[in-house]
Amino acid sequence: MIAPGSTHASMAELNRSRIIQLLHRDGICSRAHIARVLGLTPAAITKITAQLIDMGVVSETGNLDGIKKRRSIGLQLNESKYRVIGVKFARTLVRLGVFDLGGNMESEQLLPPVSGGRIRETLDDVKRRIDDILASDDSIVAIGIAVPGPYLRDEGRIAVVTSMIEWKDVNFIDEFVGAFRVPAFIEQDARAGALAQSLFDSDSDPRSLGYYLVGEGVGLGLIDNGELVNGNLGAATEIGHVSIDIHGKPCECGNVGCLENYCSAVALHQAIVTGDLIDDAQSMTHIDACAALFELARGGDETALGLVRDFARYIGYGCVTIINAYNPAQIVLGDIMAQAGSILLDEVQTVVERHALPALRDTTAITISDLPVDATLSGAAAVAAAQFLEHPTEFVGQPND
Amino acid sequence: MIAPGSTHASMAELNRSRIIQLLHRDGICSRAHIARVLGLTPAAITKITAQLIDMGVVSETGNLDGIKKRRSIGLQLNESKYRVIGVKFARTLVRLGVFDLGGNMESEQLLPPVSGGRIRETLDDVKRRIDDILASDDSIVAIGIAVPGPYLRDEGRIAVVTSMIEWKDVNFIDEFVGAFRVPAFIEQDARAGALAQSLFDSDSDPRSLGYYLVGEGVGLGLIDNGELVNGNLGAATEIGHVSIDIHGKPCECGNVGCLENYCSAVALHQAIVTGDLIDDAQSMTHIDACAALFELARGGDETALGLVRDFARYIGYGCVTIINAYNPAQIVLGDIMAQAGSILLDEVQTVVERHALPALRDTTAITISDLPVDATLSGAAAVAAAQFLEHPTEFVGQPND
């Protein structure tokens, strides 16, 4: 294995990557600004930016007012020149979107709800839709796919999927990698969400953040030292299967008292049905049943409010674990349960205030994702976009030297 | 901030560092082997190794039988030419050792047990001992200090110390950094232990491992992607304050059901006293009381065995959390509780077998540290040695170009 920067060839790609990542993050920059931020010589900047312009990845924007009144030419990443397809697989929800490199979604498709028996049909449907998009859009350079965890990255399969065991039999690598004219990259859903927050939300800290997915499953993606915490098999940060109660109920994963069983949308849907809180809840999808409950709660219904707060308390215990176990600068809550908004966030903050290590808690921002698109679907796109930003020549070819 | 490898000067230091890290890990290597492993050109290797020999960091060993029968000169890191001082602060135990860069301890000093009122005296004693060693040994290049967590790296203080709150008032940066003729580096104890396992145990996987410290406190150091998981304040992986029971007893940290309260040596000592299992246990140090209990258990005493197994079960729950939360390739158990040996390890394995995610559990080795010296004390040395290996010129000066 050759580490980045160890040879002149890989150093050139590393510097190209660092420049386009900077342009991605900061928008239009002068060459002087890039040189200063990245510690590169003006000669190196001139050479590399010429290559990137030649490759079509970067373009000049005309004159900018630079530092010290010196006028200089602005450079920008051609974010809308390249597109990626993002696919989100949840348990019953499958969504697909076309994004530019800046994370802007240009079109979206929601597939019919998946049941245990319809997984093969759903996979074929997704592939057909991808083929259709690729046939009509030459600008697509990659596909990113987000799947529930624990996802075993090298094997291509999900180790455990509570509430829908059938997904376990799918080998995502066999299904998708190499199946199209562009490469496909697969990542665990919450980890994809963390990438989306890091790449597409300019307010977030790209060195240290957690994306806490509380939807049909409960997961975490954690960026530390500017990199995703991966684990040996790519299955780290499975917060949904960290026990919060060693005397708790057994989970399908083998553990007891797993966080996921206390606060997922599946568990909330079950509680709605059991409590008979919403008419016909049994026949609704998880997302619709939860949305209806949140609507009731926002309208002041005390029983609905109580139930949302009960679940929020457990989501808060999860935050305490995340803070003490990973000490991120920011926790971003997302997916179905986050749609409860401030009712949820207030309760979460109360639990965190009471139980997390004070020195860590006081420096951890807890917010609800404000990406315009669901962070996991954005995340699927981010998985593909991150590959482009890291290895641009693999997507657009080597520059002329 | 300039990333490693972004300029030619930092690239040169990066390559020097990578070469000495390779020699540190693999022992004697030929230039051809180094070139192959690091992807550097023979010309670059020739130049950089000449610099390292000139700096005195590396030396030639004479002829080796190389690949394809070609005889070549071996190179080795002069590990015993440079020494570091390691200091371990636990709650009541303070130890200090002189190590070479290979982690071999050459001398050790155990300070008198610390009580709440003797912290100032202990700090002054440590400084005096460091001064004495520095005065008599020119080969010392750095000092590494391991302290209980959660340690706030930028502030220099420990956020919470259960069972001995007085350590909270110490500012380790003010006390030690800049106080000597060589630099001092401070790290949380379990994180230092993980560095020791990575640097000084050639059987360990330097890309993915956890050091699970179960002593006076309970902590974790976790290496992922070849780097320590740090967190925003350097206080990540505080496994001792991750709750395993949301209905559990309150902890001094603000949380309830913290792992540390169920399985630390302090808690075991308390249980020994309460159960009246050992004469005069009350007046013993934690380490001595636990050692006496382990001795009884090994002798077949059923009550002692039962107590050790009870504690081991909780240590096992901690392993389940570590596996599901971090997915390391290896968990190394160390410190006082690990002295219980196979009685402990068997029970831990049973719990892990029952509760951890099967796909992750089956690929996670759980062992007891077999470093010749306590991993945290070795770790303090490793913190200093790692700095030397990463930035050699900061310790021995710039090479002649």
PDB file of C-alpha atoms in Angstrom, chain B residues 98-266:
ATOM      1  CA  VAL B  98      13.160   5.048  31.463  1.00  0.00           C
ATOM      2  CA  PHE B  99      12.648   3.353  28.090  1.00  0.00           C
ATOM      3  CA  ASP B 100      14.465   3.088  24.812  1.00  0.00           C
ATOM      4  CA  LEU B 101      12.562   3.770  21.579  1.00  0.00           C
ATOM      5  CA  GLY B 102      11.798   0.066  21.251  1.00  0.00           C
ATOM      6  CA  GLY B 103       9.781   0.116  24.470  1.00  0.00           C
ATOM      7  CA  ASN B 104      12.379  -1.712  26.551  1.00  0.00           C
ATOM      8  CA  MET B 105      12.296  -0.441  30.119  1.00  0.00           C
ATOM      9  CA  GLU B 106      15.733   0.137  31.595  1.00  0.00           C
ATOM     10  CA  SER B 107      14.754   1.380  35.035  1.00  0.00           C
ATOM     11  CA  GLU B 108      11.590   1.958  37.009  1.00  0.00           C
ATOM     12  CA  GLN B 109      10.544   3.940  40.054  1.00  0.00           C
ATOM     13  CA  LEU B 110       7.340   3.431  42.051  1.00  0.00           C
ATOM     14  CA  LEU B 111       6.270   6.433  44.084  1.00  0.00           C
ATOM     15  CA  PRO B 112       4.596   6.155  47.495  1.00  0.00           C
ATOM     16  CA  PRO B 113       0.801   5.680  47.205  1.00  0.00           C
ATOM     17  CA  VAL B 114      -0.972   8.973  46.651  1.00  0.00           C
ATOM     18  CA  SER B 115      -3.815  10.119  48.858  1.00  0.00           C
ATOM     19  CA  GLY B 116      -6.046  13.122  48.250  1.00  0.00           C
ATOM     20  CA  GLY B 117      -3.924  15.398  50.403  1.00  0.00           C
ATOM     21  CA  ARG B 118      -0.580  14.417  48.886  1.00  0.00           C
ATOM     22  CA  ILE B 119      -1.057  15.416  45.259  1.00  0.00           C
ATOM     23  CA  ARG B 120       1.117  18.569  45.327  1.00  0.00           C
ATOM     24  CA  GLU B 121       3.886  16.644  47.079  1.00  0.00           C
ATOM     25  CA  THR B 122       3.595  13.827  44.514  1.00  0.00           C
ATOM     26  CA  LEU B 123       3.849  16.218  41.567  1.00  0.00           C
ATOM     27  CA  ASP B 124       6.976  17.817  43.041  1.00  0.00           C
ATOM     28  CA  ASP B 125       8.433  14.378  43.719  1.00  0.00           C
ATOM     29  CA  VAL B 126       7.843  13.353  40.076  1.00  0.00           C
ATOM     30  CA  LYS B 127       9.508  16.531  38.820  1.00  0.00           C
ATOM     31  CA  ARG B 128      12.522  16.034  41.057  1.00  0.00           C
ATOM     32  CA  ARG B 129      12.925  12.471  39.833  1.00  0.00           C
ATOM     33  CA  ILE B 130      12.662  13.597  36.188  1.00  0.00           C
ATOM     34  CA  ASP B 131      15.261  16.313  36.818  1.00  0.00           C
ATOM     35  CA  ASP B 132      17.614  13.739  38.370  1.00  0.00           C
ATOM     36  CA  ILE B 133      17.276  11.392  35.399  1.00  0.00           C
ATOM     37  CA  LEU B 134      17.773  14.196  32.870  1.00  0.00           C
ATOM     38  CA  ALA B 135      20.872  15.398  34.732  1.00  0.00           C
ATOM     39  CA  SER B 136      22.529  12.020  34.507  1.00  0.00           C
ATOM     40  CA  ASP B 137      21.374  10.812  31.082  1.00  0.00           C
ATOM     41  CA  ASP B 138      22.001  12.843  27.920  1.00  0.00           C
ATOM     42  CA  SER B 139      20.222  10.289  25.759  1.00  0.00           C
ATOM     43  CA  ILE B 140      16.746  11.273  26.995  1.00  0.00           C
ATOM     44  CA  VAL B 141      14.918  13.076  24.183  1.00  0.00           C
ATOM     45  CA  ALA B 142      11.362  13.381  25.502  1.00  0.00           C
ATOM     46  CA  ILE B 143       8.957  12.708  28.356  1.00  0.00           C
ATOM     47  CA  GLY B 144       5.567  11.023  27.962  1.00  0.00           C
ATOM     48  CA  ILE B 145       2.911  11.314  30.638  1.00  0.00           C
ATOM     49  CA  ALA B 146      -0.229   9.186  30.931  1.00  0.00           C
ATOM     50  CA  VAL B 147      -3.118  10.490  33.019  1.00  0.00           C
ATOM     51  CA  PRO B 148      -6.637   9.213  33.785  1.00  0.00           C
ATOM     52  CA  GLY B 149      -9.406  10.327  31.432  1.00  0.00           C
ATOM     53  CA  PRO B 150     -11.519  12.145  30.440  1.00  0.00           C
ATOM     54  CA  TYR B 151      -8.425  14.303  29.893  1.00  0.00           C
ATOM     55  CA  LEU B 152      -9.080  17.610  28.147  1.00  0.00           C
ATOM     56  CA  ARG B 153      -6.059  17.879  25.911  1.00  0.00           C
ATOM     57  CA  ASP B 154      -6.051  21.594  25.213  1.00  0.00           C
ATOM     58  CA  GLU B 155      -6.871  22.636  28.760  1.00  0.00           C
ATOM     59  CA  GLY B 156      -4.454  20.217  30.399  1.00  0.00           C
ATOM     60  CA  ARG B 157      -6.819  18.996  33.040  1.00  0.00           C
ATOM     61  CA  ILE B 158      -8.856  15.896  33.843  1.00  0.00           C
ATOM     62  CA  ALA B 159     -12.604  16.532  33.645  1.00  0.00           C
ATOM     63  CA  VAL B 160     -13.752  13.885  36.139  1.00  0.00           C
ATOM     64  CA  VAL B 161     -11.766  11.524  38.347  1.00  0.00           C
ATOM     65  CA  THR B 162     -14.041   9.176  40.220  1.00  0.00           C
ATOM     66  CA  SER B 163     -12.768   8.114  43.673  1.00  0.00           C
ATOM     67  CA  MET B 164     -10.162  10.865  43.750  1.00  0.00           C
ATOM     68  CA  ILE B 165     -11.599  14.182  42.788  1.00  0.00           C
ATOM     69  CA  GLU B 166      -8.467  16.137  43.830  1.00  0.00           C
ATOM     70  CA  TRP B 167      -6.657  15.261  40.572  1.00  0.00           C
ATOM     71  CA  LYS B 168      -9.171  17.550  38.830  1.00  0.00           C
ATOM     72  CA  ASP B 169      -7.341  20.610  40.142  1.00  0.00           C
ATOM     73  CA  VAL B 170      -4.020  19.714  38.529  1.00  0.00           C
ATOM     74  CA  ASN B 171      -3.152  21.393  35.244  1.00  0.00           C
ATOM     75  CA  PHE B 172      -0.773  18.910  33.686  1.00  0.00           C
ATOM     76  CA  ILE B 173       0.270  21.268  30.901  1.00  0.00           C
ATOM     77  CA  ASP B 174       1.266  23.979  33.383  1.00  0.00           C
ATOM     78  CA  GLU B 175       3.063  21.435  35.552  1.00  0.00           C
ATOM     79  CA  PHE B 176       5.039  19.563  32.931  1.00  0.00           C
ATOM     80  CA  VAL B 177       5.124  21.082  29.449  1.00  0.00           C
ATOM     81  CA  GLY B 178       8.118  23.370  29.138  1.00  0.00           C
ATOM     82  CA  ALA B 179       9.417  22.449  32.600  1.00  0.00           C
ATOM     83  CA  PHE B 180      12.405  20.429  31.366  1.00  0.00           C
ATOM     84  CA  ARG B 181      15.181  20.555  28.795  1.00  0.00           C
ATOM     85  CA  VAL B 182      13.247  18.038  26.656  1.00  0.00           C
ATOM     86  CA  PRO B 183       9.613  18.301  25.571  1.00  0.00           C
ATOM     87  CA  ALA B 184       6.827  16.578  27.532  1.00  0.00           C
ATOM     88  CA  PHE B 185       3.696  15.106  25.942  1.00  0.00           C
ATOM     89  CA  ILE B 186       0.543  14.219  27.860  1.00  0.00           C
ATOM     90  CA  GLU B 187      -2.085  11.677  26.889  1.00  0.00           C
ATOM     91  CA  GLN B 188      -5.069   9.931  28.465  1.00  0.00           C
ATOM     92  CA  ASP B 189      -3.946   6.650  30.046  1.00  0.00           C
ATOM     93  CA  ALA B 190      -5.845   4.098  27.950  1.00  0.00           C
ATOM     94  CA  ARG B 191      -5.027   5.969  24.759  1.00  0.00           C
ATOM     95  CA  ALA B 192      -1.350   5.803  25.778  1.00  0.00           C
ATOM     96  CA  GLY B 193      -1.822   2.062  26.343  1.00  0.00           C
ATOM     97  CA  ALA B 194      -3.208   1.662  22.826  1.00  0.00           C
ATOM     98  CA  LEU B 195      -0.148   3.434  21.453  1.00  0.00           C
ATOM     99  CA  ALA B 196       2.080   1.073  23.440  1.00  0.00           C
ATOM    100  CA  GLN B 197       0.314  -1.970  22.009  1.00  0.00           C
ATOM    101  CA  SER B 198       0.589  -0.529  18.525  1.00  0.00           C
ATOM    102  CA  LEU B 199       4.244   0.538  18.777  1.00  0.00           C
ATOM    103  CA  PHE B 200       5.760  -2.066  21.079  1.00  0.00           C
ATOM    104  CA  ASP B 201       3.795  -5.270  20.398  1.00  0.00           C
ATOM    105  CA  SER B 202       4.687  -6.541  16.957  1.00  0.00           C
ATOM    106  CA  ASP B 203       1.753  -8.996  17.019  1.00  0.00           C
ATOM    107  CA  SER B 204      -0.836  -6.258  17.164  1.00  0.00           C
ATOM    108  CA  ASP B 205      -2.587  -4.666  14.203  1.00  0.00           C
ATOM    109  CA  PRO B 206      -1.457  -1.026  14.106  1.00  0.00           C
ATOM    110  CA  ARG B 207      -4.500  -0.087  11.967  1.00  0.00           C
ATOM    111  CA  SER B 208      -7.254  -1.254  14.315  1.00  0.00           C
ATOM    112  CA  LEU B 209      -7.034  -2.054  18.014  1.00  0.00           C
ATOM    113  CA  GLY B 210      -8.502  -1.142  21.352  1.00  0.00           C
ATOM    114  CA  TYR B 211      -6.639  -1.063  24.659  1.00  0.00           C
ATOM    115  CA  TYR B 212      -9.208  -1.635  27.397  1.00  0.00           C
ATOM    116  CA  LEU B 213      -7.787  -0.398  30.662  1.00  0.00           C
ATOM    117  CA  VAL B 214      -9.518  -1.882  33.681  1.00  0.00           C
ATOM    118  CA  GLY B 215      -7.673  -0.650  36.724  1.00  0.00           C
ATOM    119  CA  GLU B 216      -8.366   2.064  39.270  1.00  0.00           C
ATOM    120  CA  GLY B 217     -10.415   3.587  36.488  1.00  0.00           C
ATOM    121  CA  VAL B 218     -11.916   2.046  33.358  1.00  0.00           C
ATOM    122  CA  GLY B 219     -10.895   3.506  30.036  1.00  0.00           C
ATOM    123  CA  LEU B 220     -10.370   2.786  26.383  1.00  0.00           C
ATOM    124  CA  GLY B 221      -7.833   3.826  23.794  1.00  0.00           C
ATOM    125  CA  LEU B 222      -8.932   3.061  20.264  1.00  0.00           C
ATOM    126  CA  ILE B 223      -6.872   3.052  17.095  1.00  0.00           C
ATOM    127  CA  ASP B 224      -8.928   3.200  13.903  1.00  0.00           C
ATOM    128  CA  ASN B 225      -7.597   3.823  10.392  1.00  0.00           C
ATOM    129  CA  GLY B 226      -4.153   3.640  12.059  1.00  0.00           C
ATOM    130  CA  GLU B 227      -4.879   6.695  14.203  1.00  0.00           C
ATOM    131  CA  LEU B 228      -6.129   7.254  17.741  1.00  0.00           C
ATOM    132  CA  VAL B 229      -9.800   8.202  17.904  1.00  0.00           C
ATOM    133  CA  ASN B 230      -9.427  11.578  19.591  1.00  0.00           C
ATOM    134  CA  GLY B 231     -12.705  13.435  19.736  1.00  0.00           C
ATOM    135  CA  ASN B 232     -13.078  17.164  19.620  1.00  0.00           C
ATOM    136  CA  LEU B 233     -11.303  17.789  22.956  1.00  0.00           C
ATOM    137  CA  GLY B 234      -9.095  14.697  22.953  1.00  0.00           C
ATOM    138  CA  ALA B 235     -11.583  13.016  25.288  1.00  0.00           C
ATOM    139  CA  ALA B 236     -13.163  10.371  23.072  1.00  0.00           C
ATOM    140  CA  THR B 237     -13.593   6.693  23.988  1.00  0.00           C
ATOM    141  CA  GLU B 238     -14.516   7.311  27.643  1.00  0.00           C
ATOM    142  CA  ILE B 239     -15.940   3.821  27.879  1.00  0.00           C
ATOM    143  CA  GLY B 240     -15.865   3.951  31.684  1.00  0.00           C
ATOM    144  CA  HIS B 241     -18.628   6.548  31.557  1.00  0.00           C
ATOM    145  CA  VAL B 242     -20.770   4.863  28.953  1.00  0.00           C
ATOM    146  CA  SER B 243     -23.854   3.617  30.753  1.00  0.00           C
ATOM    147  CA  ILE B 244     -24.666  -0.068  30.638  1.00  0.00           C
ATOM    148  CA  ASP B 245     -27.831   0.408  32.670  1.00  0.00           C
ATOM    149  CA  ILE B 246     -30.033   3.472  32.413  1.00  0.00           C
ATOM    150  CA  HIS B 247     -31.691   2.345  35.644  1.00  0.00           C
ATOM    151  CA  GLY B 248     -28.319   1.947  37.363  1.00  0.00           C
ATOM    152  CA  LYS B 249     -26.617   3.793  40.197  1.00  0.00           C
ATOM    153  CA  PRO B 250     -25.656   7.443  39.742  1.00  0.00           C
ATOM    154  CA  CYS B 251     -21.983   8.057  38.943  1.00  0.00           C
ATOM    155  CA  GLU B 252     -19.900  11.027  40.069  1.00  0.00           C
ATOM    156  CA  CYS B 253     -19.753  12.070  36.392  1.00  0.00           C
ATOM    157  CA  GLY B 254     -23.494  12.823  36.199  1.00  0.00           C
ATOM    158  CA  ASN B 255     -24.485   9.708  34.288  1.00  0.00           C
ATOM    159  CA  VAL B 256     -26.137   6.599  35.736  1.00  0.00           C
ATOM    160  CA  GLY B 257     -25.029   2.991  35.399  1.00  0.00           C
ATOM    161  CA  CYS B 258     -21.508   3.864  34.187  1.00  0.00           C
ATOM    162  CA  LEU B 259     -19.416   0.809  33.351  1.00  0.00           C
ATOM    163  CA  GLU B 260     -16.592   2.009  35.608  1.00  0.00           C
ATOM    164  CA  ASN B 261     -18.724   1.617  38.730  1.00  0.00           C
ATOM    165  CA  TYR B 262     -19.305  -2.078  38.031  1.00  0.00           C
ATOM    166  CA  CYS B 263     -15.838  -3.354  37.281  1.00  0.00           C
ATOM    167  CA  SER B 264     -12.984  -1.078  38.355  1.00  0.00           C
ATOM    168  CA  ALA B 265     -10.345  -2.209  40.829  1.00  0.00           C
ATOM    169  CA  VAL B 266     -11.707   0.398  43.217  1.00  0.00           C
TER     170      VAL B 266
END
